[in-house]
XYZ file of C-alpha atoms in Angstrom:
446
model
C 42.527 0.000 -119.298
C 38.629 -0.582 -118.316
C 37.793 2.627 -116.418
C 33.965 2.428 -116.678
C 33.462 0.024 -113.470
C 34.469 0.290 -110.107
C 36.270 -2.844 -109.970
C 38.287 -4.268 -107.122
C 41.578 -5.667 -108.264
C 44.463 -7.295 -105.989
C 48.084 -7.114 -106.944
C 49.343 -10.651 -106.312
C 52.794 -10.267 -107.906
C 55.210 -8.121 -108.980
C 58.813 -8.108 -109.744
C 60.982 -5.153 -111.519
C 59.500 -5.565 -114.925
C 55.945 -6.692 -114.508
C 52.889 -7.029 -111.917
C 50.016 -9.472 -112.103
C 46.412 -8.294 -110.826
C 43.421 -10.267 -110.141
C 40.273 -9.090 -110.453
C 38.279 -9.697 -106.759
C 34.740 -9.418 -107.541
C 31.901 -8.015 -109.969
C 31.272 -4.597 -110.800
C 28.552 -4.278 -108.026
C 28.944 -6.472 -105.190
C 32.459 -5.347 -103.696
C 32.790 -3.513 -100.520
C 35.667 -1.085 -100.223
C 34.892 0.253 -96.558
C 32.891 -0.523 -93.381
C 31.296 2.372 -91.561
C 30.150 2.311 -87.880
C 27.970 4.489 -85.949
C 30.650 6.960 -85.762
C 34.155 7.916 -86.815
C 33.785 7.514 -90.729
C 34.336 4.942 -93.252
C 37.209 2.439 -92.432
C 38.970 0.892 -95.484
C 41.117 -2.262 -95.919
C 44.725 -2.285 -94.518
C 47.940 -2.991 -96.622
C 46.928 -6.774 -96.430
C 43.314 -5.775 -98.095
C 41.731 -6.525 -94.314
C 39.444 -4.672 -92.346
C 39.676 -5.881 -88.740
C 36.718 -5.973 -86.576
C 37.432 -5.684 -83.102
C 35.637 -6.920 -79.980
C 35.146 -4.911 -77.057
C 33.586 -4.741 -73.369
C 30.787 -7.347 -73.063
C 31.252 -7.935 -77.217
C 33.239 -10.915 -78.618
C 34.096 -11.023 -82.375
C 35.073 -14.538 -84.013
C 36.105 -14.697 -87.761
C 35.608 -18.271 -90.007
C 37.652 -18.392 -92.851
C 36.150 -21.423 -93.812
C 32.744 -19.993 -94.311
C 33.871 -16.285 -94.906
C 31.907 -15.277 -91.925
C 32.489 -12.839 -88.615
C 30.617 -13.847 -85.559
C 29.579 -10.814 -83.151
C 28.349 -12.127 -79.709
C 27.850 -10.312 -76.234
C 30.117 -11.899 -73.810
C 29.218 -12.522 -70.163
C 25.925 -14.764 -70.862
C 23.451 -12.011 -70.858
C 22.146 -9.164 -72.740
C 24.220 -5.916 -72.501
C 23.100 -3.492 -69.402
C 23.339 0.410 -70.879
C 22.100 2.313 -67.821
C 20.598 0.959 -64.143
C 17.692 3.272 -62.984
C 16.991 3.497 -59.452
C 13.777 4.960 -57.557
C 15.096 8.165 -57.873
C 18.165 10.124 -59.753
C 18.010 8.913 -63.198
C 19.315 6.389 -65.471
C 23.040 5.728 -64.472
C 25.547 4.416 -67.218
C 28.392 1.770 -66.739
C 31.862 3.530 -65.579
C 34.690 3.216 -68.068
C 35.602 -0.298 -67.116
C 32.079 -1.157 -68.163
C 30.746 -1.703 -64.526
C 27.921 -0.775 -62.233
C 29.117 -0.111 -58.537
C 26.386 -0.503 -56.097
C 27.478 1.560 -52.686
C 26.104 0.297 -49.658
C 26.908 0.772 -45.731
C 30.570 1.722 -46.382
C 32.647 5.053 -46.786
C 30.463 8.198 -46.945
C 27.307 5.934 -47.623
C 26.266 4.650 -44.424
C 22.791 3.603 -45.418
C 22.432 0.506 -43.694
C 22.602 -1.633 -47.154
C 24.855 -4.432 -47.896
C 25.245 -5.583 -51.264
C 27.066 -8.781 -51.995
C 27.952 -9.875 -55.741
C 28.577 -13.394 -56.775
C 29.905 -13.721 -59.970
C 29.649 -17.688 -60.100
C 25.424 -16.997 -60.293
C 26.047 -13.392 -61.877
C 23.723 -11.953 -58.613
C 23.788 -9.261 -56.535
C 22.502 -9.654 -53.111
C 21.275 -6.718 -51.063
C 20.736 -7.394 -47.429
C 19.534 -4.437 -44.775
C 21.817 -4.234 -41.834
C 19.421 -2.476 -39.653
C 16.429 -4.457 -39.863
C 14.671 -5.257 -36.607
C 11.466 -6.794 -38.239
C 10.093 -7.553 -42.048
C 6.611 -6.703 -40.660
C 6.365 -3.013 -41.078
C 2.859 -1.147 -41.633
C 2.303 1.768 -43.310
C -1.230 3.375 -44.285
C 0.454 4.384 -47.776
C 0.665 2.018 -50.508
C 4.364 1.037 -51.772
C 6.004 2.286 -48.658
C 6.562 -0.781 -46.990
C 4.773 -4.419 -47.753
C 1.813 -4.331 -45.602
C -0.808 -1.752 -45.573
C -3.088 -3.048 -42.977
C -1.948 -4.229 -39.515
C -3.793 -7.433 -40.056
C -1.904 -8.332 -42.895
C 1.600 -7.702 -41.167
C 0.171 -9.976 -38.023
C -1.268 -12.721 -40.437
C 2.507 -13.059 -42.165
C 4.075 -12.676 -38.629
C 2.322 -15.730 -37.568
C 2.866 -17.593 -40.479
C 6.532 -16.795 -39.938
C 6.429 -18.303 -36.346
C 6.210 -14.973 -34.238
C 7.683 -11.586 -34.481
C 6.924 -7.574 -33.897
C 4.799 -5.763 -35.979
C 5.753 -2.015 -36.364
C 3.342 0.045 -37.123
C 4.018 3.726 -38.606
C 1.762 6.607 -37.867
C -1.734 6.685 -38.928
C -5.055 5.778 -38.445
C -6.003 2.170 -38.763
C -9.662 0.640 -38.930
C -9.330 -3.091 -38.268
C -10.981 -5.650 -36.185
C -7.955 -7.577 -35.653
C -7.587 -11.367 -35.084
C -4.191 -11.667 -32.959
C -1.652 -14.379 -32.558
C 0.559 -16.023 -29.547
C 4.151 -14.613 -30.194
C 2.947 -11.708 -32.409
C 3.507 -8.346 -30.385
C 2.126 -4.999 -32.168
C 3.862 -1.547 -31.823
C 3.960 1.646 -33.140
C 6.948 2.958 -34.561
C 6.671 6.024 -32.502
C 5.498 6.835 -28.938
C 1.811 7.379 -29.278
C 0.298 9.229 -25.862
C 1.177 12.741 -26.879
C -0.735 13.158 -30.147
C -2.282 9.825 -31.124
C 0.255 9.227 -33.794
C -0.613 5.794 -34.295
C -4.484 4.823 -33.772
C -5.871 1.245 -34.459
C -9.998 1.311 -34.438
C -11.830 -1.818 -33.590
C -12.437 -4.797 -31.161
C -9.756 -7.416 -31.419
C -10.005 -11.135 -30.727
C -6.693 -12.256 -28.511
C -5.204 -16.053 -28.934
C -6.626 -18.493 -26.824
C -2.885 -19.543 -25.370
C 0.469 -17.787 -25.385
C 1.461 -14.236 -25.086
C 0.925 -10.986 -26.700
C 1.294 -7.506 -26.293
C 0.307 -3.827 -27.575
C 2.908 -0.796 -27.240
C 2.943 2.809 -27.847
C -0.492 2.758 -29.658
C -3.978 4.492 -29.338
C -6.616 1.936 -29.405
C -9.940 3.016 -29.654
C -13.282 1.454 -30.151
C -17.245 2.191 -29.209
C -17.611 -0.676 -26.934
C -14.898 -3.061 -25.945
C -10.875 -3.023 -27.328
C -10.093 -6.972 -26.613
C -13.263 -9.207 -26.423
C -13.660 -12.886 -26.081
C -16.046 -15.119 -24.516
C -13.104 -17.894 -23.987
C -11.630 -19.243 -21.103
C -7.804 -17.982 -22.515
C -4.915 -18.769 -20.965
C -2.829 -15.860 -22.799
C -0.782 -13.396 -21.273
C -1.829 -10.005 -22.587
C 0.271 -7.153 -21.795
C -0.550 -3.509 -22.516
C 2.139 -0.987 -22.365
C 2.518 3.012 -22.753
C -0.861 3.018 -24.582
C -4.016 4.864 -24.637
C -7.416 3.211 -24.986
C -10.770 5.066 -25.524
C -13.904 3.655 -25.106
C -17.581 5.139 -25.326
C -19.303 2.666 -23.423
C -17.742 -0.980 -22.731
C -14.563 -2.029 -21.807
C -10.652 -2.325 -22.293
C -10.980 -5.886 -21.378
C -13.917 -8.046 -22.211
C -12.890 -10.988 -21.062
C -15.089 -12.602 -18.518
C -13.903 -15.934 -18.586
C -10.153 -15.576 -18.809
C -7.391 -17.227 -17.013
C -4.307 -15.827 -17.889
C -2.536 -12.772 -16.978
C -3.574 -9.401 -17.992
C -1.068 -6.221 -17.433
C -1.724 -2.755 -18.005
C 1.544 -0.655 -17.540
C 2.157 3.059 -17.890
C -0.960 3.318 -19.968
C -3.953 5.473 -19.521
C -8.125 4.811 -20.241
C -9.964 7.759 -22.078
C -13.393 7.952 -23.354
C -16.824 8.272 -21.631
C -17.788 5.201 -20.173
C -15.221 2.393 -19.557
C -15.109 -0.200 -17.124
C -11.698 -1.200 -18.088
C -11.907 -5.067 -17.275
C -14.584 -7.596 -16.621
C -12.404 -10.468 -15.650
C -14.039 -11.749 -12.706
C -15.608 -14.702 -13.621
C -12.588 -16.549 -14.964
C -10.255 -15.515 -12.165
C -7.354 -14.165 -14.662
C -4.521 -12.272 -12.512
C -3.984 -8.637 -12.971
C -1.505 -6.102 -12.954
C -1.401 -2.492 -13.410
C 1.447 -0.200 -12.596
C 1.317 3.594 -13.048
C -1.768 3.640 -14.996
C -5.756 5.172 -15.349
C -7.879 2.484 -15.173
C -11.582 2.715 -16.020
C -13.687 5.740 -16.467
C -17.160 6.300 -15.461
C -19.885 4.495 -13.230
C -22.075 2.778 -15.908
C -19.584 -0.369 -16.286
C -18.291 -2.224 -13.122
C -14.906 -3.328 -13.016
C -14.415 -6.926 -12.056
C -11.500 -8.634 -10.845
C -11.395 -12.124 -9.925
C -7.748 -13.360 -9.293
C -4.853 -12.451 -7.785
C -4.568 -8.641 -8.246
C -1.927 -5.683 -7.790
C -2.542 -2.375 -8.625
C 0.015 0.199 -7.731
C 0.544 3.737 -8.528
C -2.332 4.098 -10.498
C -5.844 5.998 -10.773
C -8.757 4.040 -10.462
C -11.432 6.531 -11.984
C -14.571 3.775 -12.247
C -16.081 1.305 -9.718
C -14.223 -1.613 -9.180
C -15.628 -5.006 -7.828
C -13.272 -7.572 -6.187
C -15.524 -11.019 -6.393
C -15.039 -14.693 -6.370
C -11.686 -15.518 -4.364
C -9.640 -12.115 -5.502
C -7.013 -11.086 -3.340
C -4.423 -8.953 -3.585
C -2.803 -5.369 -2.845
C -3.913 -1.656 -3.972
C -1.009 0.502 -3.244
C 0.322 4.074 -3.749
C -2.955 4.906 -5.978
C -6.472 7.129 -5.995
C -9.578 5.659 -6.194
C -12.224 8.249 -7.470
C -15.236 5.936 -7.584
C -16.828 3.142 -5.242
C -14.820 0.284 -4.469
C -17.156 -3.270 -3.997
C -15.585 -6.050 -2.352
C -17.538 -9.462 -2.677
C -18.129 -13.235 -2.513
C -15.075 -14.501 -0.346
C -12.274 -11.782 -1.812
C -9.595 -10.577 0.513
C -7.803 -7.316 0.030
C -5.394 -4.962 1.041
C -5.144 -0.894 0.449
C -2.172 0.857 1.304
C -0.592 4.312 1.068
C -4.183 5.132 -1.138
C -6.330 8.169 -1.144
C -10.160 7.897 -1.898
C -11.486 11.295 -3.062
C -15.021 11.649 -4.646
C -17.243 15.212 -4.886
C -19.866 13.329 -5.528
C -20.973 11.852 -2.097
C -20.301 8.383 -3.335
C -19.670 5.571 -0.782
C -15.897 4.651 -0.490
C -16.315 1.062 0.495
C -19.182 -1.576 0.023
C -17.849 -4.701 1.849
C -20.043 -7.863 1.653
C -17.064 -10.849 1.223
C -16.321 -13.254 3.985
C -12.704 -11.755 3.493
C -11.022 -9.542 5.504
C -10.195 -5.773 3.777
C -7.522 -4.112 5.240
C -6.826 -0.438 5.392
C -3.323 1.029 5.984
C -2.299 4.384 6.156
C -5.576 5.346 3.484
C -7.170 8.660 3.311
C -10.786 8.696 2.807
C -12.427 12.113 1.401
C -16.531 11.703 0.799
C -19.516 13.725 1.925
C -21.504 10.659 1.739
C -23.578 10.142 4.761
C -24.305 7.862 6.525
C -22.429 5.090 4.673
C -18.797 5.932 3.937
C -18.331 2.345 4.543
C -20.991 0.281 4.206
C -21.645 -3.740 4.084
C -21.452 -6.752 6.507
C -17.707 -7.713 5.897
C -15.006 -7.097 8.549
C -12.812 -3.994 7.817
C -9.422 -3.748 9.958
C -7.998 -0.112 10.307
C -4.522 0.760 10.570
C -3.898 4.345 10.039
C -6.883 5.495 8.700
C -7.773 9.286 7.906
C -11.566 10.027 7.288
C -11.054 13.823 6.028
C -14.933 14.249 5.601
C -17.724 12.261 6.743
C -16.749 8.883 8.740
C -20.121 7.216 9.008
C -19.412 3.409 9.000
C -22.541 0.831 8.822
C -23.377 -1.487 11.442
C -23.111 -4.057 9.631
C -19.142 -3.574 9.484
C -17.065 -5.111 12.108
C -14.610 -2.809 12.831
C -11.375 -3.922 13.814
C -8.130 -1.468 14.576
C -4.507 -2.165 14.582
C -3.167 1.483 14.380
C -4.592 5.074 14.448
C -8.065 6.359 13.259
C -8.468 10.114 12.576
C -12.350 11.112 11.633
C -14.013 13.941 10.726
C -16.876 15.808 11.832
C -18.975 12.897 11.907
C -16.862 10.291 13.845
C -17.193 6.705 13.851
C -18.039 6.234 17.380
C -17.526 3.247 19.274
C -17.728 -0.366 17.845
C -14.109 -1.579 17.503
C -12.740 -4.920 18.465
C -8.940 -5.532 19.029
C -7.775 -8.711 17.092
C -3.897 -8.242 18.220
C -4.412 -7.636 22.058
C -4.418 -3.906 21.794
C -6.048 -2.327 24.647
C -6.964 0.961 25.709
C -8.964 1.971 22.835
C -9.420 5.771 23.479
C -11.592 8.924 21.451
C -10.143 11.742 22.045
C -12.145 15.182 20.618
C -9.616 17.503 19.412
C -12.130 20.725 17.866
C -14.593 19.180 15.753
C -12.242 16.229 15.025
C -12.067 12.737 16.777
C -8.699 11.060 16.891
C -8.880 7.207 18.227
C -5.789 6.440 19.614
C -5.042 2.345 19.904
C -2.151 1.662 22.809
C -0.239 -1.160 23.433
C 0.563 -2.792 26.528
C-alpha cells in the first residue's frame, strides 16, 4: 500500500483468488513513456513493450542480450533531406523518399539525360546536344573557359576540336594549334558581336580556321616568320587593321584561303605571302585597304568575285587567275609571274596606273574594263600583255615598253593605244575604226 513513490510493477501471475506483482525498477529510473519529435507520449502495449519502428532510410535493430536498440540509416550513406539546384529552392523527396531527375523526356526536352546506377550509388548527367566541350564566355561561371586561349589550349591537349566563342570582346594574342578551329557561336559581320583583338601565331604545320569572327589589331592578324605549311582558312569574318597585314606570313608555303570575308580598317596590305610562295584562294571577299602596304602573292592564286582594294604584286613564279572581280588600286606583275584576268573591272578615281608589268611571263586580259584617268601610263612596264576583248573606258595610253598582243577586240577611250599590236595566233587585218572620240580595234581572222 505504498503510494508515496511512483514505482513500476508488472503483474506476472494471477488466478481467481490472487495475483503476483513484481517491482520492475527503482523509484527514479523507470521510463513509463517515449516521446518523439511529434505525436505525443507513447506508453507500453499490453505486453509492457514500446515498439521502435524504422522507416524509409532508417533501420532499427533490438538486441535483448544487451538490452539495446540500434538505430541506423539504411542505404549506406547520410540521409538527404533536400536537393538544391542553381535556382528554384530546395526540393524534398517524394512520398517514396525518392528524388526524380527529369531530363530529355516528356515535357522536359532540355537535352539532358540522367542515368542512375544503383550498384554504385551514382547519377550520371549527359548533354545530348553538346557539339563541343570548348565553349568560351566572358562571364565567369557561364562556361568552363573565360579566355579563348584557355579553350584553344584545352582543345589541343584533347587532340583537337572546335572552340565556340560566345559574343563579347576578347583581347588576346593567341598561340594557335593544328586541328583546333575557332568559331563564333553567332554570326558576326552585322555588328561585331564576337571580336578577338590581337596578333596571333599560327601552327607551323597542319590546318586551322577562323569563322564568324571579327579579328582586329593595330598591325597584323596572323604573324609568323617561319616557313609554315599549315592550311589557314578564314571564312565569314571581318578583319580590321590600322597599318599592317591580315596575313603577315612572308615565308609561308601552305594554302591560305579567305572566303566570304571582308577587310576594313585604314591601311591593310592584306597578305604578305610572296617570298614563301604560299598558294592563295579568295572567293566573295574584300581584300585589303589603302596604298601604304603592298599585297605580295607568290604561289598559285585564284581570286574570284572579290574586291581588291589595295595595291597587289604578283612576284616570283606566281601564277593563276583573277575572275569576276574589281580592282581599285595598281596591280603589279613582277619577276617571272604569269597571270590571267577575266571578266573584271579596274576603276580608280585617283588616276592610278592599272598595271605595272615587268615580269618575263605574260599577262592575259580577257573581257576586262579599265577605267582610270592616268596619263600616260594606264599600262606600264616592259612585259607582254595579251589583249582579248578589253575596254578602256577613259584613257588608254600604254607605255612603249609593253609588248602588245591581241586575240580579241580592244575598245579604247579618247586617248587611244595607237598601233603596235602583234598577232601571236595568225590573226590578220588589225584595223582601227574611229567612231566619234573612240577608237575600236577590230581583229579579224582569215
